[in-house]
Amino acid sequence: MKKLDEIMELMADEMKDFKTAVLELQKLSGQLVKMSIPISTEALEKNLNTFLQKQELEKEKTDEIQKEIDRKLKNARVIPNYLLILFGISGIIGLGSVGYFGYIAKENVEENFEVYQTIMESQNKHYEDYFAAYPEIQEAYCEWLQGYQGL
């Protein structure tokens, strides 16, 4: 019987704890009913509209940046201006040098030709004087030239 009394006391304690838990749940349930959360999409729509407006502003900014980049790319050059100027100057200097050295070479050729003509004229005079002194050598020379030209 003692055991039955103990069991009954334990049951009474458990029932008491259960009753306090049920009362607390009722209290919380009442608070939940008083809180009443409205089930509406207005808040979501408002947040979505704000987000979409921000996205549209960002899209406009990126479009402007892309247009600016496109404009800069259209005006961009592969070779910078200073390299074009440097190349042009070196080309002018190169052409000038070629012209100058060509002119100098032509003058040198003409001078050398004049010197050669002078030398040949002086040698011809020596040959003429020599052949005049030795006509038999001139005849042998002429025969030799004819034989040489016949080959």
XYZ file of C-alpha atoms in Angstrom:
151
model
C 0.000 0.000 0.000
C 2.785 2.252 0.628
C 3.801 1.777 -2.867
C 0.402 2.682 -4.088
C 0.497 5.899 -2.069
C 3.858 6.768 -3.532
C 2.592 6.108 -6.994
C -0.448 8.274 -6.301
C 1.760 11.106 -5.034
C 3.933 10.861 -8.112
C 0.845 10.903 -10.266
C -0.469 13.950 -8.409
C 2.851 15.778 -8.970
C 2.818 14.841 -12.620
C -0.765 16.018 -12.964
C 0.131 19.287 -11.278
C 3.093 19.812 -13.671
C 0.868 18.880 -16.593
C -1.770 21.402 -15.466
C 0.829 24.228 -15.240
C 2.129 23.324 -18.717
C -1.428 23.368 -20.112
C -2.114 26.758 -18.460
C 1.087 28.175 -19.942
C 0.164 26.834 -23.375
C -3.277 28.446 -23.075
C -1.632 31.725 -22.137
C 0.736 31.545 -25.111
C -2.115 30.575 -27.415
C -4.050 33.650 -26.278
C -1.055 35.871 -26.976
C -0.692 34.306 -30.397
C -4.340 35.006 -31.197
C -3.940 38.638 -30.025
C -0.812 39.108 -32.191
C -2.652 38.287 -35.389
C -0.195 38.420 -38.225
C -1.945 39.693 -41.336
C -1.645 37.353 -44.268
C -1.096 39.853 -47.078
C 1.401 40.311 -49.933
C 1.600 44.096 -49.633
C 4.869 44.016 -47.690
C 6.369 41.532 -50.116
C 5.220 43.574 -53.114
C 6.653 46.746 -51.587
C 10.023 45.084 -50.977
C 9.982 43.546 -54.449
C 9.206 46.906 -56.077
C 12.042 48.568 -54.145
C 14.402 45.808 -55.219
C 13.305 46.089 -58.865
C 13.841 49.867 -58.818
C 17.347 49.381 -57.455
C 18.020 46.762 -60.143
C 16.793 49.160 -62.843
C 19.122 51.909 -61.565
C 22.044 49.487 -61.568
C 21.176 48.378 -65.103
C 21.129 52.002 -66.288
C 24.541 52.600 -64.701
C 26.046 49.524 -66.359
C 24.494 50.531 -69.707
C 26.133 53.965 -69.423
C 29.478 52.387 -68.546
C 29.221 49.990 -71.505
C 28.362 52.839 -73.885
C 31.364 54.805 -72.622
C 33.618 51.774 -73.108
C 32.260 51.268 -76.644
C 32.904 54.932 -77.482
C 36.446 54.705 -76.160
C 37.075 51.487 -78.103
C 35.873 53.083 -81.331
C 38.352 55.932 -80.847
C 41.192 53.691 -79.662
C 44.202 52.947 -81.836
C 46.429 49.930 -81.868
C 49.533 52.073 -82.394
C 49.911 55.189 -80.205
C 50.351 58.614 -81.802
C 53.942 59.056 -80.640
C 54.949 55.822 -82.392
C 53.318 56.997 -85.625
C 55.194 60.303 -85.399
C 58.465 58.505 -84.621
C 57.929 56.119 -87.554
C 57.135 59.031 -89.883
C 60.245 60.956 -88.845
C 62.455 57.883 -89.245
C 60.915 57.277 -92.698
C 61.616 60.850 -93.771
C 65.183 60.608 -92.486
C 65.643 57.236 -94.229
C 64.320 58.534 -97.561
C 66.477 61.643 -97.256
C 69.538 59.514 -96.543
C 68.846 57.231 -99.509
C 68.417 60.237 -101.786
C 71.555 61.949 -100.502
C 73.723 58.839 -100.771
C 72.282 58.062 -104.212
C 73.130 61.571 -105.394
C 76.647 61.329 -103.921
C 77.160 57.919 -105.574
C 76.000 59.292 -108.943
C 78.393 62.235 -108.645
C 81.237 59.878 -107.713
C 80.458 57.691 -110.738
C 80.465 60.743 -113.001
C 83.720 61.991 -111.501
C 85.281 58.529 -111.831
C 84.079 58.337 -115.450
C 85.647 61.718 -116.211
C 88.898 60.601 -114.566
C 88.745 57.332 -116.531
C 88.185 59.222 -119.782
C 91.134 61.469 -119.006
C 93.318 58.470 -118.230
C 92.180 56.658 -121.376
C 92.841 59.719 -123.521
C 96.317 60.042 -122.071
C 96.926 56.314 -122.565
C 95.582 56.492 -126.129
C 98.053 59.254 -126.825
C 100.809 57.058 -125.444
C 99.589 54.148 -127.587
C 99.356 56.367 -130.649
C 102.846 57.661 -130.032
C 104.117 54.111 -129.492
C 102.340 52.724 -132.578
C 103.587 55.660 -134.639
C 107.120 54.782 -133.598
C 106.611 51.033 -134.198
C 104.142 50.443 -137.083
C 104.887 46.709 -137.243
C 103.672 46.270 -133.667
C 100.524 48.174 -134.579
C 99.859 45.791 -137.444
C 100.397 42.771 -135.180
C 98.078 44.323 -132.615
C 95.391 44.957 -135.224
C 95.655 41.356 -136.445
C 95.430 40.099 -132.920
C 92.309 42.235 -132.329
C 90.674 40.897 -135.485
C 91.406 37.335 -134.447
C 90.056 38.018 -130.964
C 86.874 39.590 -132.304
C 86.328 36.632 -134.611
C 85.904 34.249 -131.686
